[in-house]
Tab-separated table of C-alpha atoms and ligand atoms in Angstrom:
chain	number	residue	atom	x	y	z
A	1	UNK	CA	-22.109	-7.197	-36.015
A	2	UNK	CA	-21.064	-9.721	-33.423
A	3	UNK	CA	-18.983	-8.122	-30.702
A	4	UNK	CA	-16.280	-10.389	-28.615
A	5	UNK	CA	-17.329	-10.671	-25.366
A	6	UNK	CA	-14.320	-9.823	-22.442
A	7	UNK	CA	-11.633	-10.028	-25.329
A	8	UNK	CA	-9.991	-7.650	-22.255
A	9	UNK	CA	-8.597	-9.107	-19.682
A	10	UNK	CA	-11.397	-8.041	-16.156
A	11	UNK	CA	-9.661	-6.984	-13.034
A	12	UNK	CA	-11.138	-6.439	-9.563
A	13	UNK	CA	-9.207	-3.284	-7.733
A	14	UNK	CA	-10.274	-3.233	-4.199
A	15	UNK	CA	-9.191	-0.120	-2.385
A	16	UNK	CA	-9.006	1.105	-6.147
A	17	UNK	CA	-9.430	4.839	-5.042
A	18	UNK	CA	-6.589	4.570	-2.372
A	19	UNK	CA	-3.152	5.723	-2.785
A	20	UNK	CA	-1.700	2.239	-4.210
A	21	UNK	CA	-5.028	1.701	-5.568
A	22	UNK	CA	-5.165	4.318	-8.163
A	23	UNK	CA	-1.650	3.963	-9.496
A	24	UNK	CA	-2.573	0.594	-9.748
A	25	UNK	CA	-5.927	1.152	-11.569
A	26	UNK	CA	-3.907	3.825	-13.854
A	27	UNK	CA	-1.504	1.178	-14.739
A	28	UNK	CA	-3.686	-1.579	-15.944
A	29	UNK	CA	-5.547	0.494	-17.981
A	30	UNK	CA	-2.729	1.208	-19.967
A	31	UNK	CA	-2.477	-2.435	-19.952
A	32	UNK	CA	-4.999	-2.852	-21.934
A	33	UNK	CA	-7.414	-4.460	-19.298
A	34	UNK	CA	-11.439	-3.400	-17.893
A	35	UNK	CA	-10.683	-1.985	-14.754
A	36	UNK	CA	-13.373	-2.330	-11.803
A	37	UNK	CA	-12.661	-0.283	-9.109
A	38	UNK	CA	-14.106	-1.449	-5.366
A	39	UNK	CA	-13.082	1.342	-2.396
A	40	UNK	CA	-15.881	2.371	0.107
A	41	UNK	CA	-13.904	5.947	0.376
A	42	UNK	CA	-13.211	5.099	4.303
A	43	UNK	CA	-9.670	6.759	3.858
A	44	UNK	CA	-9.929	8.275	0.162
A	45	UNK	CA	-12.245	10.171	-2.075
A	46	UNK	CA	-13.279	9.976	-5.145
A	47	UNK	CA	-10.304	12.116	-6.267
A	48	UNK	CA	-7.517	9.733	-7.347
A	49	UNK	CA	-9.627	7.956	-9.812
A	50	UNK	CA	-11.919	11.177	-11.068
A	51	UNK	CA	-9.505	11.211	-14.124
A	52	UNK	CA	-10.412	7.801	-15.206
A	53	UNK	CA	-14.491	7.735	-14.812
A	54	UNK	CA	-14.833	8.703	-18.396
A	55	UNK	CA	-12.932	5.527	-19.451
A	56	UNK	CA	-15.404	2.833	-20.961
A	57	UNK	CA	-13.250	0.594	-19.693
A	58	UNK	CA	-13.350	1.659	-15.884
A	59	UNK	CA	-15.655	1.446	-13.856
A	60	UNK	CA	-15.958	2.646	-10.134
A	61	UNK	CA	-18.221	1.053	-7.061
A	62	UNK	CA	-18.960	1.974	-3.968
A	63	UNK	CA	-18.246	-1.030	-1.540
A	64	UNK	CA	-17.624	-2.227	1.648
A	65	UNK	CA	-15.520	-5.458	0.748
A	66	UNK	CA	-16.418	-6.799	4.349
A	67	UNK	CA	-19.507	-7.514	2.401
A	68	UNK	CA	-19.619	-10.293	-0.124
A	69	UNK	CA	-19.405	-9.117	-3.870
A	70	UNK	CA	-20.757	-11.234	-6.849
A	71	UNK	CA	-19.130	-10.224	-10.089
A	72	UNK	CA	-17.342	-11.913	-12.804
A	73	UNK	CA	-13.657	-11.223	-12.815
A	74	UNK	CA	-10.394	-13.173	-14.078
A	75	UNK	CA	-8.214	-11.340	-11.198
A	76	UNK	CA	-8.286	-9.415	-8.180
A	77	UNK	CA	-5.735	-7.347	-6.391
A	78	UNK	CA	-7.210	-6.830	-2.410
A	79	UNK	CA	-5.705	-3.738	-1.629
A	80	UNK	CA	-8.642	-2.444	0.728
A	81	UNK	CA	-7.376	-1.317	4.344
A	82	UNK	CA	-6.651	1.751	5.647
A	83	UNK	CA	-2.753	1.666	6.070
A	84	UNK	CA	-1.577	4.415	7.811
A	85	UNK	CA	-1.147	3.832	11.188
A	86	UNK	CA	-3.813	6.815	11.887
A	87	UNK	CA	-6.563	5.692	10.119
A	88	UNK	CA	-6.004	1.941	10.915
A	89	UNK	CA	-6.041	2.923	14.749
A	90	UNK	CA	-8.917	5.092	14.127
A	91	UNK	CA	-11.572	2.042	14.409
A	92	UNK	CA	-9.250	-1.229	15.101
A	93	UNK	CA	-12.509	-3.598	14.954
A	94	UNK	CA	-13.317	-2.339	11.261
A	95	UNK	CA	-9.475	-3.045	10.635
A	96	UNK	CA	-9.902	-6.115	11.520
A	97	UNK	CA	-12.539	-6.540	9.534
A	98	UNK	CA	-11.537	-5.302	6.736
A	99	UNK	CA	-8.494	-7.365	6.554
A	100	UNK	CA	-10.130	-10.795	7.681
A	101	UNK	CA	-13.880	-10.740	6.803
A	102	UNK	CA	-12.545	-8.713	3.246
A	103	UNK	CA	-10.134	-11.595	2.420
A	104	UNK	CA	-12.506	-14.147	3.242
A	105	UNK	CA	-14.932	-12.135	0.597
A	106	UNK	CA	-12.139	-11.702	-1.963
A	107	UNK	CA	-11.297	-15.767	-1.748
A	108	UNK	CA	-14.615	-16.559	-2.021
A	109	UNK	CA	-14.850	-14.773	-5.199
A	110	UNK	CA	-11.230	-15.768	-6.762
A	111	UNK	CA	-12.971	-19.770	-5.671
A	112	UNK	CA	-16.298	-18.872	-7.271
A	113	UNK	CA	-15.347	-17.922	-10.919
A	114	UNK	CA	-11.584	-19.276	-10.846
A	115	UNK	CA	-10.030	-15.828	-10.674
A	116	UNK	CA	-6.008	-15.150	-9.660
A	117	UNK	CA	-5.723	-12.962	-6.402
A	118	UNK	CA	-3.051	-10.809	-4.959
A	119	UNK	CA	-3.102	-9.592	-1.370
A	120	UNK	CA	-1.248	-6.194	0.164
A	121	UNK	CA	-0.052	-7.789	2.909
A	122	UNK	CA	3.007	-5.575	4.581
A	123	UNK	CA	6.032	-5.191	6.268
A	124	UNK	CA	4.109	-4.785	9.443
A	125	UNK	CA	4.085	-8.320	9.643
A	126	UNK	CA	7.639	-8.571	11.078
A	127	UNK	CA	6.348	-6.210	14.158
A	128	UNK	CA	9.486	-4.810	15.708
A	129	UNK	CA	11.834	-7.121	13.868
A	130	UNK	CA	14.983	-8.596	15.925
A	131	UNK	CA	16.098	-10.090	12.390
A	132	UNK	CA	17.532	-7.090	10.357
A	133	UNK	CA	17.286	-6.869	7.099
A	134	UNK	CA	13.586	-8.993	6.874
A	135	UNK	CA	13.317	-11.679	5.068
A	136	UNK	CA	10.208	-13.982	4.264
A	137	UNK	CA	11.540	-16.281	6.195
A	138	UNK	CA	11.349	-14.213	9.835
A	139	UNK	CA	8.137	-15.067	11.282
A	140	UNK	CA	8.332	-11.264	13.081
A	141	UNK	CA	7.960	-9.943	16.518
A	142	UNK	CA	4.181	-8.316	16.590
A	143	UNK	CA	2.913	-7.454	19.794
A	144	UNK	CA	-0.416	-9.327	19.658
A	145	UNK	CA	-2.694	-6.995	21.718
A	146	UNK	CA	-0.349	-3.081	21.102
A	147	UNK	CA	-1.794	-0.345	19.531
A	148	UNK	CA	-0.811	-1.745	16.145
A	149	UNK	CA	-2.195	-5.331	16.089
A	150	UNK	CA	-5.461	-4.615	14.323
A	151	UNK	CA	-3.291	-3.955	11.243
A	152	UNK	CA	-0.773	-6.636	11.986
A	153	UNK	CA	-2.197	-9.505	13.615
A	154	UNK	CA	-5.268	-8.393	10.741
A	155	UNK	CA	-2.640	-8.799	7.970
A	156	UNK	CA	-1.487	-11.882	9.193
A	157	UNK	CA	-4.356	-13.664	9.697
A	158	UNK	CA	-5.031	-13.014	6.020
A	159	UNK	CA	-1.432	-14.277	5.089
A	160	UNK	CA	-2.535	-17.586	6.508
A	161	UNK	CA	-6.476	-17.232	4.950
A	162	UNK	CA	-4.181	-16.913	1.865
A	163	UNK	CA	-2.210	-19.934	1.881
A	164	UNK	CA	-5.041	-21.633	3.063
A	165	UNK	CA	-7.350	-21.026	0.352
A	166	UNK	CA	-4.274	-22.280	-1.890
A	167	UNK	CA	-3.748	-25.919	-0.310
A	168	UNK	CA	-7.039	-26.077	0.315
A	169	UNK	CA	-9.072	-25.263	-2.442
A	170	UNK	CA	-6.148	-24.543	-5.407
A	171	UNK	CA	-6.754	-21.217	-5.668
A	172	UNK	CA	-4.226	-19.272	-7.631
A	173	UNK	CA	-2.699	-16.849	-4.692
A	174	UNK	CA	0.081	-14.233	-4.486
A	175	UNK	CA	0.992	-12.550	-1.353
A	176	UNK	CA	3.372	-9.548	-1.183
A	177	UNK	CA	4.297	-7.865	2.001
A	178	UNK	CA	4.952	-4.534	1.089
A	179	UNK	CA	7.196	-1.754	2.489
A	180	UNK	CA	6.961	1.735	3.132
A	181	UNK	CA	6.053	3.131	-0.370
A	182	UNK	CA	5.198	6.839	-0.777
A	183	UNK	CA	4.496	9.101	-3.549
A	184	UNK	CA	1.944	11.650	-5.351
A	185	UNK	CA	-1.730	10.734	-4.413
A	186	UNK	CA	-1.084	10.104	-0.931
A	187	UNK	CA	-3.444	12.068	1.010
A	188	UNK	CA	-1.438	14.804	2.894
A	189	UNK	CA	-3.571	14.470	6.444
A	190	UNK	CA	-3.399	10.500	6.479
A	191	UNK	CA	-0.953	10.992	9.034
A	192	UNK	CA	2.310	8.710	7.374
A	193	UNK	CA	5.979	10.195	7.547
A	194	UNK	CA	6.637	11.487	3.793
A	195	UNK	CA	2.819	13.015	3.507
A	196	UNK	CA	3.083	15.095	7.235
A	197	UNK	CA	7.102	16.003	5.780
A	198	UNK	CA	5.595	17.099	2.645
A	199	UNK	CA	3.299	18.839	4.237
A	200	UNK	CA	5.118	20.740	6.683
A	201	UNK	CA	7.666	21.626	4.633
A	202	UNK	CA	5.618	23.393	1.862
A	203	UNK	CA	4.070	25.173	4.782
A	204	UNK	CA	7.270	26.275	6.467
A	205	UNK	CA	5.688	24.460	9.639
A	206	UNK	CA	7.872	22.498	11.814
A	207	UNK	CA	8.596	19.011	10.719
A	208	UNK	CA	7.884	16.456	13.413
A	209	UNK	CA	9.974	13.874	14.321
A	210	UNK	CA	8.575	11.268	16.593
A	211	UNK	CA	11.008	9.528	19.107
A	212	UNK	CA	14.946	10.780	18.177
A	213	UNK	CA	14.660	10.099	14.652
A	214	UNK	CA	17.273	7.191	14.566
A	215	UNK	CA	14.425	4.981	13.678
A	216	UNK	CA	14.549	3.425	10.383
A	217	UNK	CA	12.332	2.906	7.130
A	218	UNK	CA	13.111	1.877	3.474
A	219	UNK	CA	10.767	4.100	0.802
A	220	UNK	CA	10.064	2.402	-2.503
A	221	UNK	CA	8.696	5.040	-4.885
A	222	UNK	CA	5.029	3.816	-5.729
A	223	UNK	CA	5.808	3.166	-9.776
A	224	UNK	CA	8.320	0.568	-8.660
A	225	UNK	CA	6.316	-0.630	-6.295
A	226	UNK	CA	2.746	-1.395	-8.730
A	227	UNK	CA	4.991	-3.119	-11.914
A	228	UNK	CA	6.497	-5.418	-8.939
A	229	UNK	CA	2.886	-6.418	-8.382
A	230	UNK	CA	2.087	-6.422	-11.250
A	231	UNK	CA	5.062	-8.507	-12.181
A	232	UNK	CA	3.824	-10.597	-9.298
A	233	UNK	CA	0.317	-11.169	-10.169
A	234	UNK	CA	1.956	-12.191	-14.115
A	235	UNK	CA	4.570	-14.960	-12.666
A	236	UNK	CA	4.088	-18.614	-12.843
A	237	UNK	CA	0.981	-20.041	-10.730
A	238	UNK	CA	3.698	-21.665	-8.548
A	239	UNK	CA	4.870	-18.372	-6.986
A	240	UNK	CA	2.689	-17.813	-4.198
A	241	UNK	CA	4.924	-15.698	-2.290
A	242	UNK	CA	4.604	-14.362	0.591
A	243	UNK	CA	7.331	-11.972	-0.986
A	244	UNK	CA	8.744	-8.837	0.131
A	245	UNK	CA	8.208	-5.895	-2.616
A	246	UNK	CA	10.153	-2.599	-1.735
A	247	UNK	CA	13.169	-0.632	-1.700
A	248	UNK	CA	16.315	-2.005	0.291
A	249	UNK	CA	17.720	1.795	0.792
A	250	UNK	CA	17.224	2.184	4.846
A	251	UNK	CA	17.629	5.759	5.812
A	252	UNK	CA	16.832	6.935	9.750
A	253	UNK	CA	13.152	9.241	9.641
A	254	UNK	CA	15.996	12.549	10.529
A	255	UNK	CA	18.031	11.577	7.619
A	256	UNK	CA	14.535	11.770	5.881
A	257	UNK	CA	13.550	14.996	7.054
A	258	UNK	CA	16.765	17.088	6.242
A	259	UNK	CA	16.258	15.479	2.541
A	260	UNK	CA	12.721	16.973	2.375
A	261	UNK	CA	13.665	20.182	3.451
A	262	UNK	CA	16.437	20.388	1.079
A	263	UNK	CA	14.118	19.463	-1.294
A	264	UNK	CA	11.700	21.823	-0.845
A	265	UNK	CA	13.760	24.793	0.081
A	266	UNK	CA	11.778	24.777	3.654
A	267	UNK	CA	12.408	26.748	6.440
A	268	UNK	CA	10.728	24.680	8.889
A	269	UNK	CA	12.410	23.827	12.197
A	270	UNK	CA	12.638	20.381	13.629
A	271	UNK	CA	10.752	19.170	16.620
A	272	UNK	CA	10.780	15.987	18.368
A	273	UNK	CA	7.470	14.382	19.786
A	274	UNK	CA	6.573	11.592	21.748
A	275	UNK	CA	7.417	7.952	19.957
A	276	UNK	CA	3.989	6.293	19.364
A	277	UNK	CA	4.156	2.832	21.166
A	278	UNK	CA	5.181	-0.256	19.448
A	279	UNK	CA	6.711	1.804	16.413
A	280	UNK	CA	9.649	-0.402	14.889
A	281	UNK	CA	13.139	0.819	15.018
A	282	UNK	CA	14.538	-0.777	11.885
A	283	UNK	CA	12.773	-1.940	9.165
A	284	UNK	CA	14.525	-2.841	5.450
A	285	UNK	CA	13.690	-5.805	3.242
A	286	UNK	CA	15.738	-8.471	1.990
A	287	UNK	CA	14.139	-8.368	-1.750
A	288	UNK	CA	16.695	-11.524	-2.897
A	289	UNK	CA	13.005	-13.568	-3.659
A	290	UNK	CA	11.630	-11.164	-5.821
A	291	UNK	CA	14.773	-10.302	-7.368
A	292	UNK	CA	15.470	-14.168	-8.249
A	293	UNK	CA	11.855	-15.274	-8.849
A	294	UNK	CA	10.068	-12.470	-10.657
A	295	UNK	CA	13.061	-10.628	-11.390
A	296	UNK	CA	12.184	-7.326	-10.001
A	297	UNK	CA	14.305	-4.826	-8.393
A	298	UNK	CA	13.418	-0.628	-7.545
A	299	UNK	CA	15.007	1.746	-9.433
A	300	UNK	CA	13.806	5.430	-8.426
A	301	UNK	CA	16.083	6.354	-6.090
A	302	UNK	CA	14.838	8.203	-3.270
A	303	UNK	CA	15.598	11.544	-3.792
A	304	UNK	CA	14.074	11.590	-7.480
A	305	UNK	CA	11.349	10.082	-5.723
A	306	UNK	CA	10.669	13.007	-3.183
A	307	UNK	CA	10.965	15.491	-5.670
A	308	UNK	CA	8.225	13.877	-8.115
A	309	UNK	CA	6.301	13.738	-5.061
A	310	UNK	CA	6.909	17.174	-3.332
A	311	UNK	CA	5.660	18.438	-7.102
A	312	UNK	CA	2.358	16.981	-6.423
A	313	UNK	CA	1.389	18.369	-3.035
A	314	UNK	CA	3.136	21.519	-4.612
A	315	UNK	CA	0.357	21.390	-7.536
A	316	UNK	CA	-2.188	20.359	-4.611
A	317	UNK	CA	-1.037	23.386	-2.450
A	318	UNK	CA	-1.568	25.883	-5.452
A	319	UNK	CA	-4.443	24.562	-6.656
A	320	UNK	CA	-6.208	25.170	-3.441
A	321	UNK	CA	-6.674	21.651	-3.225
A	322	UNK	CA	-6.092	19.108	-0.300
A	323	UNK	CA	-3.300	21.318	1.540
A	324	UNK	CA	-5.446	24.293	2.116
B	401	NAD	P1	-4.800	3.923	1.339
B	401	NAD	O1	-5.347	4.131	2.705
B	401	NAD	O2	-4.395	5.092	0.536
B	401	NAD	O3	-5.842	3.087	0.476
B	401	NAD	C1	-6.633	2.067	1.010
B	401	NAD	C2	-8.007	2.168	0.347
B	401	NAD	O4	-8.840	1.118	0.879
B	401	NAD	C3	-8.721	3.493	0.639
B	401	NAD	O5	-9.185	4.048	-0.570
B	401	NAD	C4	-9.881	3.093	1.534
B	401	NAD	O6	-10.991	3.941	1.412
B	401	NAD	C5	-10.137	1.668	1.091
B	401	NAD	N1	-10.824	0.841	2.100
B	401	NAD	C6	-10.553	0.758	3.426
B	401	NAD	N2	-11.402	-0.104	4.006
B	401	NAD	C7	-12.224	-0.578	3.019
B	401	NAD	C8	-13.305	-1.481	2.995
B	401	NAD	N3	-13.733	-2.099	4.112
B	401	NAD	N4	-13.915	-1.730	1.815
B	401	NAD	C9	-13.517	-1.112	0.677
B	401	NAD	N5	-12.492	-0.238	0.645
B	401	NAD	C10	-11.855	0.029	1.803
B	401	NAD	O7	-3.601	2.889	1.496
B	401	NAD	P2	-2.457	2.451	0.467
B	401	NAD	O8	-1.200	3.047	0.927
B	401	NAD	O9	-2.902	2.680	-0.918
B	401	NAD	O10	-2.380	0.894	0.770
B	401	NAD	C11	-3.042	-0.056	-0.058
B	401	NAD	C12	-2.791	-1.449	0.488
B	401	NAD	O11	-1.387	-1.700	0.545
B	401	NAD	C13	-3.341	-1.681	1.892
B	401	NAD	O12	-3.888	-2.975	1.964
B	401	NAD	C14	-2.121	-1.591	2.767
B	401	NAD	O13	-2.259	-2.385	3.923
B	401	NAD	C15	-1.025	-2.104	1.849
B	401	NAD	N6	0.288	-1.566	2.214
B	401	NAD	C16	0.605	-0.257	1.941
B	401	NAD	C17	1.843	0.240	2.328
B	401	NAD	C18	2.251	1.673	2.041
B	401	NAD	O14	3.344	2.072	2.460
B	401	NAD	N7	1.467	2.463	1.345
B	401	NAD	C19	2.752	-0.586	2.988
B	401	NAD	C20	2.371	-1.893	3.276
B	401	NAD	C21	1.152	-2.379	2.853
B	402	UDP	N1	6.977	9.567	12.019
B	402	UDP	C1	7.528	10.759	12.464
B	402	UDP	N2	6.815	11.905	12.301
B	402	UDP	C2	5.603	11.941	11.697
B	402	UDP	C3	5.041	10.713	11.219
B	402	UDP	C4	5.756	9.552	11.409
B	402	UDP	O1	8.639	10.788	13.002
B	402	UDP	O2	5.024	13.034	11.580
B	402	UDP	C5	7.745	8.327	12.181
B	402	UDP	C6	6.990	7.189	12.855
B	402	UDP	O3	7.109	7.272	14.255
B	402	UDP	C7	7.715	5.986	12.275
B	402	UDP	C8	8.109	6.417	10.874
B	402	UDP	O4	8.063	7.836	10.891
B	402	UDP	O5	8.877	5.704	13.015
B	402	UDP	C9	7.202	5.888	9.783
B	402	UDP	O6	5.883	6.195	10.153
B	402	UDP	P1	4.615	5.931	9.228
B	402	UDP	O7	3.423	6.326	10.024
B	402	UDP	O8	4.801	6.555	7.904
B	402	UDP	O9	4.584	4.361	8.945
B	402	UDP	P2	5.056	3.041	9.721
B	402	UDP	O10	6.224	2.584	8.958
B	402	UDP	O11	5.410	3.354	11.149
B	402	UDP	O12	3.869	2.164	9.618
């Protein structure tokens, strides 16, 4: 019997075992497509994707995408990076690395066997933005040398690897600076606002707010998010982006707080600690682009978000698992 060889379509995850990552991986099997999963578990585990190893058509590698990879793919979606400000601060020069010597990699690839790529590029792009809400077409206030510009100035760079590669070389890009997105599977000690809520909350712990809490952040629930990239990566070969992908609902990090604990019935107090340096005061996206080219828009609304995701470190909390 003569079998068809790749009748699926083959699609390169990196950071596959990540938070992002795994919905994403989750999604396109569902899809219908071989899924190969690239993470080299500097922020994750093998966890998020244990569920999906028995899948013939999944398949999970250890990785560091700083290092070239040779496989044959028809698209990739670079998620790798660590992207909480914790872990990203935690070794800037791998950051760095990761973003700029992983994109390089990842063209490379997409150039070598004619593959479609997607970056994660982010919100963090704008810096401390003096243009409110962002649009694409703010080139951003990033302190070049802060505590933050290994992610920033890293993400950047790769924007302009990105558009590079494109008028350079033709390769078929898409470039989405996403916004805060939360949800289950986000590891509760990676140090980003809705996890250390969560995580406080269910423990009746005090919540801490950094800074007075008037700071803002827009939260797109992380289903929206992935079939917005995924809508992305599926629109014409002219739509490079960079686009914005996320939820336009601002809300100040106390607004957020009070929500969780309402949410979760808490009884924890609130503190206030020191505001990191360089940490934006607004940040919301102007989604018009995405809405009028790929015609995407969120729809969870924030609060049925938080719940969905309060039930998972719930589950995680009983289980024994991550919260204990
Ligand atoms: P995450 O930290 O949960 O996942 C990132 C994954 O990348 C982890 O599994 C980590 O182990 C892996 N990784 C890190 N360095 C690597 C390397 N050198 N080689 C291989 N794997 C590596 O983060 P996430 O929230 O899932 O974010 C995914 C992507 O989306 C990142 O590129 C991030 O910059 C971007 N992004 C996320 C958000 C957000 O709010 N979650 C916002 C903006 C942009
Ligand atoms: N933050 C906070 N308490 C925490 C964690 C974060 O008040 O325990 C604030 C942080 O200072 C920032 C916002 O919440 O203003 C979002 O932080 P996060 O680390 O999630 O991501 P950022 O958007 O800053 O990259």
């Amino acid at each position: 019997m003569v079998y068809a060889m790749h009748s699926r379509k083959r699609v390169l995850v990196t950071g596959g075992s990540g938070f992002i990552g795994s919905h994403l991986c989750e999604f396109l099997l569902r899809e219908g497509c071989e899924v190969i999963c690239v993470d080299n578990f500097f922020c994750s585990d093998r966890s998020n994707v244990a569920h999906l190893i028995d899948n013939r058509n999944f398949e999970l590698i250890r990785h560091d995408v700083t290092f070239p990879l040779y496989i044959e793919i028809d698209e990739i979606y670079n998620l790798a990076c660590p992207a909480s400000p914790v872990h990203y601060q935690h070794n800037p020069v791998q950051t760095i690395k990761t973003c700029v010597h992983g994109a390089i990699n990842m063209l490379g690839l997409a150039k070598r066997v004619g593959a479609r790529i997607f970056q994660a590029s982010t919100s963090e792009i704008y810096g401390d933005p003096e243009v409110h809400p962002q649009k694409e077409s703010y080139r951003g206030h990033v302190n070049p040398i802060g505590l933050r510009s290994c992610y920033d100035e890293g993400k950047r760079c790769v924007e302009s690897l990105f558009l590079s590669y494109w008028k350079q070389n033709k390769v078929s890009i898409k470039v989405a600076r996403i916004f805060n997105t939360y949800g289950p599977k986000m590891h509760p000690n990676d140090g980003r606002v809705v996890s250390n809520f969560m995580v406080q909350a269910l423990r009746h712990e005090p919540i801490t707010i950094y800074g007075n809490g008037q700071q803002t952040r827009s939260f797109c629930y992380v289903s929206d998010l992935v079939k917005g990239i995924v809508k992305f990566m599926d629109s014409g070969s002219e739509v490079t982006g960079p686009m914005n992908i996320g939820n336009p609902k601002e809300v100040t990090v106390l607004e957020l707080a009070k929500l969780i604990i309402k949410i979760t019935g808490s009884k924890s107090q609130l503190v206030f600690k020191e505001l990191p340096a360089d940490d934006p005061k607004r940040r919301c996206p102007d989604i018009t682009m995405a809405k009028n080219t790929i015609g995407w828009a969120p729809s969870v609304d924030l609060e049925v978000g938080l719940r969905l995701t309060a039930e998972y470190f719930e589950k995680c909390f009983r289980n024994g698992g991550r919260l204990s």
